[in-house]
CSV table of C-alpha atoms in Angstrom, one decimal:
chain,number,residue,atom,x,y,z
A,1,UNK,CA,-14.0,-2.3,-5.7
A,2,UNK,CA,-12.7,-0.9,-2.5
A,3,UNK,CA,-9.6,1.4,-2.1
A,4,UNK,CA,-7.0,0.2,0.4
A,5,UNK,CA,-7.0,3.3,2.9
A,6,UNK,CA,-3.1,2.8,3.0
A,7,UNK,CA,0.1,3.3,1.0
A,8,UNK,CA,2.4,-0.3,0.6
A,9,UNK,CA,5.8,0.1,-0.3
A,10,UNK,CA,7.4,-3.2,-0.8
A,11,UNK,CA,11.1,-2.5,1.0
A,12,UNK,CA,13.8,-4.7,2.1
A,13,UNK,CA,14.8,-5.4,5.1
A,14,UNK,CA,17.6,-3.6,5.6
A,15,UNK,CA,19.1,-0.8,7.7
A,16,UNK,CA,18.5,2.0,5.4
A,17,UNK,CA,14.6,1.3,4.8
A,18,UNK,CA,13.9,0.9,8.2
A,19,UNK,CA,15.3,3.9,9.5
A,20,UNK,CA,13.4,5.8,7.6
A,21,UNK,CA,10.6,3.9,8.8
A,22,UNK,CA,11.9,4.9,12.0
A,23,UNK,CA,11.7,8.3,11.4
A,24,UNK,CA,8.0,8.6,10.3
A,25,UNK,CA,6.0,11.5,11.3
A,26,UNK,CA,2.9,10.8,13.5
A,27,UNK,CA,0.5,11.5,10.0
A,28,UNK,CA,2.7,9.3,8.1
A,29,UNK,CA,2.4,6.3,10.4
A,30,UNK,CA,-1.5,6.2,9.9
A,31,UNK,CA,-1.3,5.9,6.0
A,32,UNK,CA,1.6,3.3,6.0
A,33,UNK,CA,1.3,-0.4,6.2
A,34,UNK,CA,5.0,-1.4,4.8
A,35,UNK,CA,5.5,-5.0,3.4
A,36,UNK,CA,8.9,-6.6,4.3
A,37,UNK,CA,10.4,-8.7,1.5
A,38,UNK,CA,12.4,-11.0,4.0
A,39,UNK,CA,15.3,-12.5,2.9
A,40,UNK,CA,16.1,-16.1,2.3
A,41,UNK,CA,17.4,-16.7,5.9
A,42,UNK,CA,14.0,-15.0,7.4
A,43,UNK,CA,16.0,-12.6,9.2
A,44,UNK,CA,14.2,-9.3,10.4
A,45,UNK,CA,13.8,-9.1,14.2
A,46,UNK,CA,17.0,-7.5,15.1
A,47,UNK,CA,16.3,-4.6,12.7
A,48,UNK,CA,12.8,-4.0,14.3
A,49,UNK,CA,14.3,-4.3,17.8
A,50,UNK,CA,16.8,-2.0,16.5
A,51,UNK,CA,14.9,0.8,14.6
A,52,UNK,CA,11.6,0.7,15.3
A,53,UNK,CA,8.9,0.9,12.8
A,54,UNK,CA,6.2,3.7,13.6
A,55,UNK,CA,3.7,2.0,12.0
A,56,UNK,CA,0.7,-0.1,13.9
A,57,UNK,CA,1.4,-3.0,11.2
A,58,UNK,CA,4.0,-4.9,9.1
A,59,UNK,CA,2.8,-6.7,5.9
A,60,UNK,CA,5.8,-9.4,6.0
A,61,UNK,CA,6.5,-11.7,2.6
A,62,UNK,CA,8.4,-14.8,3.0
A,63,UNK,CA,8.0,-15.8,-0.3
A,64,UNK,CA,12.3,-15.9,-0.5
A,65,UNK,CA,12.4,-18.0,2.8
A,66,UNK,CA,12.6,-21.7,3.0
A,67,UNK,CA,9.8,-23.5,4.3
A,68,UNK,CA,11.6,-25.8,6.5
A,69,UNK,CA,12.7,-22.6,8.3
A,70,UNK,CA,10.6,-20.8,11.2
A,71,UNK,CA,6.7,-20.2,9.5
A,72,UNK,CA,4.6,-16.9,9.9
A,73,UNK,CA,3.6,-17.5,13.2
A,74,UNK,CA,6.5,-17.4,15.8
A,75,UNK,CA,6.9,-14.2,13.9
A,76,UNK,CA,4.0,-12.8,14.4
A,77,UNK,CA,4.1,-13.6,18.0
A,78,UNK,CA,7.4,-12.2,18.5
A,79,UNK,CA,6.6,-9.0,17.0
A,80,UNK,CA,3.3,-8.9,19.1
A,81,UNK,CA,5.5,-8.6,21.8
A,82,UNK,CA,7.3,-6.0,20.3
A,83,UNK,CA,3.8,-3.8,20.0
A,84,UNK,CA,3.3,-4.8,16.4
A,85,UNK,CA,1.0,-6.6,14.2
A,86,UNK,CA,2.2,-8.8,11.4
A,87,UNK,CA,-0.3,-8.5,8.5
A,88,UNK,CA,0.7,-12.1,6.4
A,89,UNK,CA,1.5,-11.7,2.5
A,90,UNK,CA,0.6,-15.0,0.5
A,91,UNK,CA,2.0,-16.1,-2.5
A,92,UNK,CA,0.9,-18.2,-5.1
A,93,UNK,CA,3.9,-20.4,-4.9
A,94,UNK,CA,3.6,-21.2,-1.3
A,95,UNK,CA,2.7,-25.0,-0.2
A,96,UNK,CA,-0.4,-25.5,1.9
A,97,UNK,CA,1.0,-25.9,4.9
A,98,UNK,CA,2.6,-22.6,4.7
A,99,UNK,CA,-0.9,-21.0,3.6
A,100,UNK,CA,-2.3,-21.9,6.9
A,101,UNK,CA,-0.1,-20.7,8.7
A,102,UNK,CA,-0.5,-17.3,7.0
A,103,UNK,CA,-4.2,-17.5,7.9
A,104,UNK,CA,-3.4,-18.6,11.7
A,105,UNK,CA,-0.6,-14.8,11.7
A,106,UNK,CA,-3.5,-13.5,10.2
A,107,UNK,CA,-6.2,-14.3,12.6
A,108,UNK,CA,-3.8,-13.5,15.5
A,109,UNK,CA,-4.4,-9.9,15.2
A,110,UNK,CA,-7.4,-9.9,13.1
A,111,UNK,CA,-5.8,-7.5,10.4
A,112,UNK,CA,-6.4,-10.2,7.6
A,113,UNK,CA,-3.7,-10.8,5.3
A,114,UNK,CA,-2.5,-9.3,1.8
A,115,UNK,CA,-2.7,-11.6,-1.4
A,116,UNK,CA,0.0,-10.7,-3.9
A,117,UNK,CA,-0.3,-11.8,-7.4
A,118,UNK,CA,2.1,-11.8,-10.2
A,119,UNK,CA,-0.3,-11.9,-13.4
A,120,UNK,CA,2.4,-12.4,-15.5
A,121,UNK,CA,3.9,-15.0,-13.6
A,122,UNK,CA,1.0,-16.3,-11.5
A,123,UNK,CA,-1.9,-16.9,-13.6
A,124,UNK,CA,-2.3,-15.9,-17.3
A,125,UNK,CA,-5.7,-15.6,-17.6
A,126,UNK,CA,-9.3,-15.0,-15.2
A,127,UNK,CA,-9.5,-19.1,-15.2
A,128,UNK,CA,-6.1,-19.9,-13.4
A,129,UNK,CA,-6.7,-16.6,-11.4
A,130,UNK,CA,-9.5,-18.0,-9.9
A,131,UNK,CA,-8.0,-21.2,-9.7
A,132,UNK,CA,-4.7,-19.5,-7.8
A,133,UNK,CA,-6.9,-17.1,-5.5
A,134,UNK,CA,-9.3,-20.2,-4.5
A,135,UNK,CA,-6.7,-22.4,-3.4
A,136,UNK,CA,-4.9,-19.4,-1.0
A,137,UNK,CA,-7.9,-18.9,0.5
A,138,UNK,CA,-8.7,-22.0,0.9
A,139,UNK,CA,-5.9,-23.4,2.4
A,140,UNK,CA,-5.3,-20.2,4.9
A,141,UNK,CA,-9.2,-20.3,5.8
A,142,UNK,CA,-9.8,-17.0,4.6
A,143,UNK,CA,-12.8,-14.9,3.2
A,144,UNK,CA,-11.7,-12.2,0.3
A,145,UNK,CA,-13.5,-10.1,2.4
A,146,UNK,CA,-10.3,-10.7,5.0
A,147,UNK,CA,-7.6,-10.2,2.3
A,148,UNK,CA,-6.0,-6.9,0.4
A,149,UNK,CA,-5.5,-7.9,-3.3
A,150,UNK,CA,-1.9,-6.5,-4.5
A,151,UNK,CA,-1.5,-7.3,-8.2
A,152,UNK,CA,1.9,-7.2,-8.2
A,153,UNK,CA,3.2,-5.9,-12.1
A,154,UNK,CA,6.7,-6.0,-10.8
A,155,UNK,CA,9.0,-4.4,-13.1
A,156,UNK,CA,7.9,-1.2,-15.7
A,157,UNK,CA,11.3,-1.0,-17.2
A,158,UNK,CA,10.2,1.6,-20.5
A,159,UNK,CA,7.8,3.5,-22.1
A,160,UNK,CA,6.5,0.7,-24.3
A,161,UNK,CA,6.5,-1.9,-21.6
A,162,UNK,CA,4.5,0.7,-19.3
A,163,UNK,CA,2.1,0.6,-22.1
A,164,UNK,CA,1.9,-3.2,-21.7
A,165,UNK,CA,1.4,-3.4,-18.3
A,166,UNK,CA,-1.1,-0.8,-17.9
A,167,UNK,CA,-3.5,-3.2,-20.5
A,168,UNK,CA,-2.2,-6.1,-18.4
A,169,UNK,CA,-3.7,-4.7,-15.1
A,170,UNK,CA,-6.8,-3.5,-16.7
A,171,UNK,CA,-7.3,-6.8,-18.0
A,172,UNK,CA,-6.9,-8.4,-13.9
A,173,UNK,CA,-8.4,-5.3,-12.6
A,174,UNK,CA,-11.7,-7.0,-14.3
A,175,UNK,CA,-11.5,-10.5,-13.5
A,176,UNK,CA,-10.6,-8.7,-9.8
A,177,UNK,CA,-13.6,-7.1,-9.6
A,178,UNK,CA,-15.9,-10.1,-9.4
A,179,UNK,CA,-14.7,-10.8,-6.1
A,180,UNK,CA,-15.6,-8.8,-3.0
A,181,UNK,CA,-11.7,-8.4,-1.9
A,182,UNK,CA,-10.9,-6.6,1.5
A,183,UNK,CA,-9.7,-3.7,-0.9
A,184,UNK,CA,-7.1,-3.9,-4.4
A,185,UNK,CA,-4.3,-2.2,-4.7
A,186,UNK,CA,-1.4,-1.7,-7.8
A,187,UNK,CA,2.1,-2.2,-7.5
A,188,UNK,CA,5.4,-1.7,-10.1
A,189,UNK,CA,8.5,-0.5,-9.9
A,190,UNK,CA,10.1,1.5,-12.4
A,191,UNK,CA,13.6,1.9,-10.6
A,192,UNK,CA,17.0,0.3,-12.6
A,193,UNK,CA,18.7,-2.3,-10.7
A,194,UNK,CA,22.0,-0.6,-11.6
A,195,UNK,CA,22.9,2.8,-11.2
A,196,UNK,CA,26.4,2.6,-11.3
A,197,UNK,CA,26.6,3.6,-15.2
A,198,UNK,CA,24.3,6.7,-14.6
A,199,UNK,CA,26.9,10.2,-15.6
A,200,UNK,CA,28.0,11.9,-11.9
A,201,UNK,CA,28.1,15.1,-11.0
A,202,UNK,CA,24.9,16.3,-12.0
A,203,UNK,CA,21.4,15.5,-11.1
A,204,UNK,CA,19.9,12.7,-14.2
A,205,UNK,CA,16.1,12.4,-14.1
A,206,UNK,CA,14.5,9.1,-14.7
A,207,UNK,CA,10.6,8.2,-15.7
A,208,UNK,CA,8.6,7.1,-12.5
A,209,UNK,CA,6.9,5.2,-15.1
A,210,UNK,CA,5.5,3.1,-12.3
A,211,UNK,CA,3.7,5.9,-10.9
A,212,UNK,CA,2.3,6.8,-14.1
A,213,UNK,CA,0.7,3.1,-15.2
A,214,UNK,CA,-1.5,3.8,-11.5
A,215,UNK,CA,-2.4,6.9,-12.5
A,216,UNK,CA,-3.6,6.3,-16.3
A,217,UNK,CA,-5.6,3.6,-14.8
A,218,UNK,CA,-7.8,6.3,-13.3
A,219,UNK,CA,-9.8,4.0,-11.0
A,220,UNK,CA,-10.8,6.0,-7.8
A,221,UNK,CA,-11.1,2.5,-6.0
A,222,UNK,CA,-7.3,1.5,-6.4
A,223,UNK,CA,-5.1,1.7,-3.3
A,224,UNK,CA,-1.4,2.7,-4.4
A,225,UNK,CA,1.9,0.2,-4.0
A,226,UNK,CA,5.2,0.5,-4.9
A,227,UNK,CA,9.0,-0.6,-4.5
A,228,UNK,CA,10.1,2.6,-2.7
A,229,UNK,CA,13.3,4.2,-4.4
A,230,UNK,CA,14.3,0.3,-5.0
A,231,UNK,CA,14.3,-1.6,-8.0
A,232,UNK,CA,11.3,-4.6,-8.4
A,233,UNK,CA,14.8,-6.6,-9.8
A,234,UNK,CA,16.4,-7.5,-6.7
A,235,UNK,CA,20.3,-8.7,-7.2
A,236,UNK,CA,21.3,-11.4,-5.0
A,237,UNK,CA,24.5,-12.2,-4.2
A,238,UNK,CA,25.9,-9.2,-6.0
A,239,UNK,CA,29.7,-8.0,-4.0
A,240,UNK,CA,29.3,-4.8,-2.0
A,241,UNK,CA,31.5,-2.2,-3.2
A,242,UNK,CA,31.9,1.5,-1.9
A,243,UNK,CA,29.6,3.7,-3.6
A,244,UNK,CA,30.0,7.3,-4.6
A,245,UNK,CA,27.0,9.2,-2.3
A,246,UNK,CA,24.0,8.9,-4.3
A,247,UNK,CA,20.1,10.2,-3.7
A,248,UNK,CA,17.2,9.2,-5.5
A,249,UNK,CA,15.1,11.7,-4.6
A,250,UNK,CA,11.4,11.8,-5.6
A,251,UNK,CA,9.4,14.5,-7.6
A,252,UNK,CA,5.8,14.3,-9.2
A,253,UNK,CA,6.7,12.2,-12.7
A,254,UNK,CA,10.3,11.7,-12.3
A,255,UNK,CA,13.4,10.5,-10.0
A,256,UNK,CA,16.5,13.0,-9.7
A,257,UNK,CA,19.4,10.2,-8.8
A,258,UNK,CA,22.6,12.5,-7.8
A,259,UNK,CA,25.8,10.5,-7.7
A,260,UNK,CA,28.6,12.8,-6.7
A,261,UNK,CA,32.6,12.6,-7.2
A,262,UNK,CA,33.6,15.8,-7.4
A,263,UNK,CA,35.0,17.6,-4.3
A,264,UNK,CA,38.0,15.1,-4.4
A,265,UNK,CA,38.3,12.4,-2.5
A,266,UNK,CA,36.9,12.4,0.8
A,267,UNK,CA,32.4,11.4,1.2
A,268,UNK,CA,32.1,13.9,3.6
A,269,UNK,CA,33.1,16.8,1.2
A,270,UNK,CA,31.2,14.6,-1.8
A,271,UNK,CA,28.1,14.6,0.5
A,272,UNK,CA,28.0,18.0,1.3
A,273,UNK,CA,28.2,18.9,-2.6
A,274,UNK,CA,25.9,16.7,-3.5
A,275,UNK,CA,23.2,17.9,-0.5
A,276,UNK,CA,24.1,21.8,-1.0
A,277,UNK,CA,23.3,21.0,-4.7
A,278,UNK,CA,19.9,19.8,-3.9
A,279,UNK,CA,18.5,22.0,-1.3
A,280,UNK,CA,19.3,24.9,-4.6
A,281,UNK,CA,17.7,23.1,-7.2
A,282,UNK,CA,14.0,23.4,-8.7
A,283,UNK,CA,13.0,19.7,-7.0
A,284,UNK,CA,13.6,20.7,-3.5
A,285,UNK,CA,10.5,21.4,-2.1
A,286,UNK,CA,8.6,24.9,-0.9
A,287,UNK,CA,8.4,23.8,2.8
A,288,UNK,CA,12.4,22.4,2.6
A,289,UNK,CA,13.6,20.5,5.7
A,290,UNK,CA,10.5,20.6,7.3
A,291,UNK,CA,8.8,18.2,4.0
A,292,UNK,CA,10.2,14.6,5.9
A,293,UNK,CA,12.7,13.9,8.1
A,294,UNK,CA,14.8,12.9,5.1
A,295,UNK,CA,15.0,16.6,4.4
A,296,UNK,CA,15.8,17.6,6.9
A,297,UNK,CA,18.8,15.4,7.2
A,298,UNK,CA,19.6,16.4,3.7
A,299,UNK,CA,19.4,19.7,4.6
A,300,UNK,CA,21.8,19.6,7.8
A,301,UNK,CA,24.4,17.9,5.4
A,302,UNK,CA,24.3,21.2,3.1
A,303,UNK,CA,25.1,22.8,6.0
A,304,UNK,CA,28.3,21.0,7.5
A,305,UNK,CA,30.6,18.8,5.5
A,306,UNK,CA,30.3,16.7,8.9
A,307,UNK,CA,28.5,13.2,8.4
A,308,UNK,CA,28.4,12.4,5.1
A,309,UNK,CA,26.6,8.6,6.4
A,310,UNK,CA,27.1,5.5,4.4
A,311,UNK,CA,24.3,3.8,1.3
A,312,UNK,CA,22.4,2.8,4.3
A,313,UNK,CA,22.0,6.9,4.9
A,314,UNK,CA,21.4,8.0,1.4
A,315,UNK,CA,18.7,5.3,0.7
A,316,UNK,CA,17.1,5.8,4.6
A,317,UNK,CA,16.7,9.7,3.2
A,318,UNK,CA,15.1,9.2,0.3
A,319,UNK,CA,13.3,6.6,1.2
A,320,UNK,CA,11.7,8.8,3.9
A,321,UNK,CA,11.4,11.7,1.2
A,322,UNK,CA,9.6,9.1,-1.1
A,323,UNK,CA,7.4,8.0,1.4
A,324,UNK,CA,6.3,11.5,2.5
A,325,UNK,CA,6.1,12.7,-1.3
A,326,UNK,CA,3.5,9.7,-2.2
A,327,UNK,CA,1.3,10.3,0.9
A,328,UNK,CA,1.1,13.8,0.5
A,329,UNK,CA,0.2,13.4,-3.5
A,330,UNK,CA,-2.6,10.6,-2.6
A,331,UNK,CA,-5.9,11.3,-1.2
A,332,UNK,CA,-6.0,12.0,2.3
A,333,UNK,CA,-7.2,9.0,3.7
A,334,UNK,CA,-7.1,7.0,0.8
């Protein structure tokens, strides 16, 4: 079984994410290949015109998009011009029609395309995998040898359903095996929808349980996905409402999620708290503001109650913190 050589986080398309993606070192940018959950009206271009991705490559999933609406391919032309490839995702619930335009995106550039299965919602057992994974490729005209397997465990929500989903992927990490796939990777999420409920003023830790179902599986040829500092649950339709500054910030086996109030009432001085708080405590890192570029923006707010940013800020900082914690934890290269 091969290892995908790259790191997937499954983000959003919003303005947070992508300014972090923005903001990627040089290194970073080699061992990234984000995929975009798009959105049910498709809409992604103005963010990429916007804040440019420093990545060669965007895996983009309309699985959430209509299919009467623009397909795979004007996208991928579009963001040709824009000096990127669009790497297709396919879904098992996708009609033939859109499958082949998948494998047409996919052909454009030659990067092949990324198959993402849900076990426990896509097939239950090795005969309807093979039944699911036969028609995609069929119908998009591709080898395995052309396509990254993601097996998709979505949500790890607790220590006992961890335990369940580890035996679930070792269970489709056999039946994946008998096919010579382009490389297999793991995804989960272990982040809670909600995190309004979480106490404030004071860091709370939370299991990355996600991270630990990859690495109990011990298999040196599994590439690494995941949902970012995101939840796998995604809320639609949910009212806005303004948040008290909050970080999820990354370590080896947990999240520290920060929500601060204190400092009465204006962000700025709530910001500034909440960063000088961090930058002091036994999860910043040895090399500080120099780890990602989300440190150092972190950083710069412990320094001046100036700029406190908006959600879009908090999750674009930890989102670049996440992404440089996982690549430098992962085998170089792998």
């Amino acid at each position: 079984m091969k290892r995908d050589r790259v790191y997937h986080p499954i983000l959003r398309p919003r303005r947070g994410e992508f300014t972090a993606l923005a903001h990627l070192s040089a290194h970073e940018s080699e061992r990234i290949v984000p995929i975009v959950e798009l959105e049910p009206d498709g809409v992604v271009l103005p963010l990429v015109r916007e804040l440019r991705p420093r990545v060669r490559a965007l895996a983009v999933d309309f699985g959430d998009v209509p299919e009467q609406t623009a397909g795979p391919e004007p996208l991928a032309e579009r963001l040709s011009g824009l000096g990127l490839a669009m790497i297709p995702v396919m879904r098992p619930h996708e009609s033939s029609l859109r499958l082949a335009g998948h494998g047409r995106a996919a052909r454009l550039h030659q990067r092949g395309a990324v198959l993402r299965l849900r076990p426990h919602a896509d097939a239950g057992n090795p005969v309807e995998a093979d039944a699911v994974a036969g028609r995609l490729l069929r119908a998009a005209a591709l080898d395995p040898g052309e396509v990254d397997l993601l097996i998709d465990l979505a949500e790890t929500a607790c220590l006992a359903h961890a335990t369940a989903v580890e035996d679930r992927a070792r269970r489709v990490l056999r039946w994946a095996r008998e096919t010579p796939w382009r490389s297999v990777s793991v995804a989960s999420g272990a982040m809670p929808p909600d995190l309004d409920g979480l106490p404030t003023d004071r860091p709370v830790a939370l299991g990355r349980l996600d991270a630990r179902v990859w690495e109990r599986l011990g298999d040196p040829g599994l590439g690494y996905a995941d949902y970012g500092v995101t939840s796998p649950v995604r809320r639609r339709g949910v009212r806005h409402h303004r948040q008290l500054p909050t970080l999820r910030y990354t370590t080896a086996t947990q999240w520290w999620i920060y929500r601060w109030a204190r400092r009465g009432g204006r962000s700025d001085d709530r910001c500034h708290d909440l960063c000088r708080t961090l930058v002091s405590s036994p999860q910043w890192p040895s090399t500080g503001a120099r780890f990602s570029w989300g440190d150092a923006e972190i950083a710069r707010r412990a320094r001046t109650a100036r700029g406190a940013g908006s959600s879009a800020s908090w999750i674009a900082w930890g989102t670049s913190h996440h992404i440089a914690h996982v690549l430098h934890t992962l085998p170089d290269g792998g």
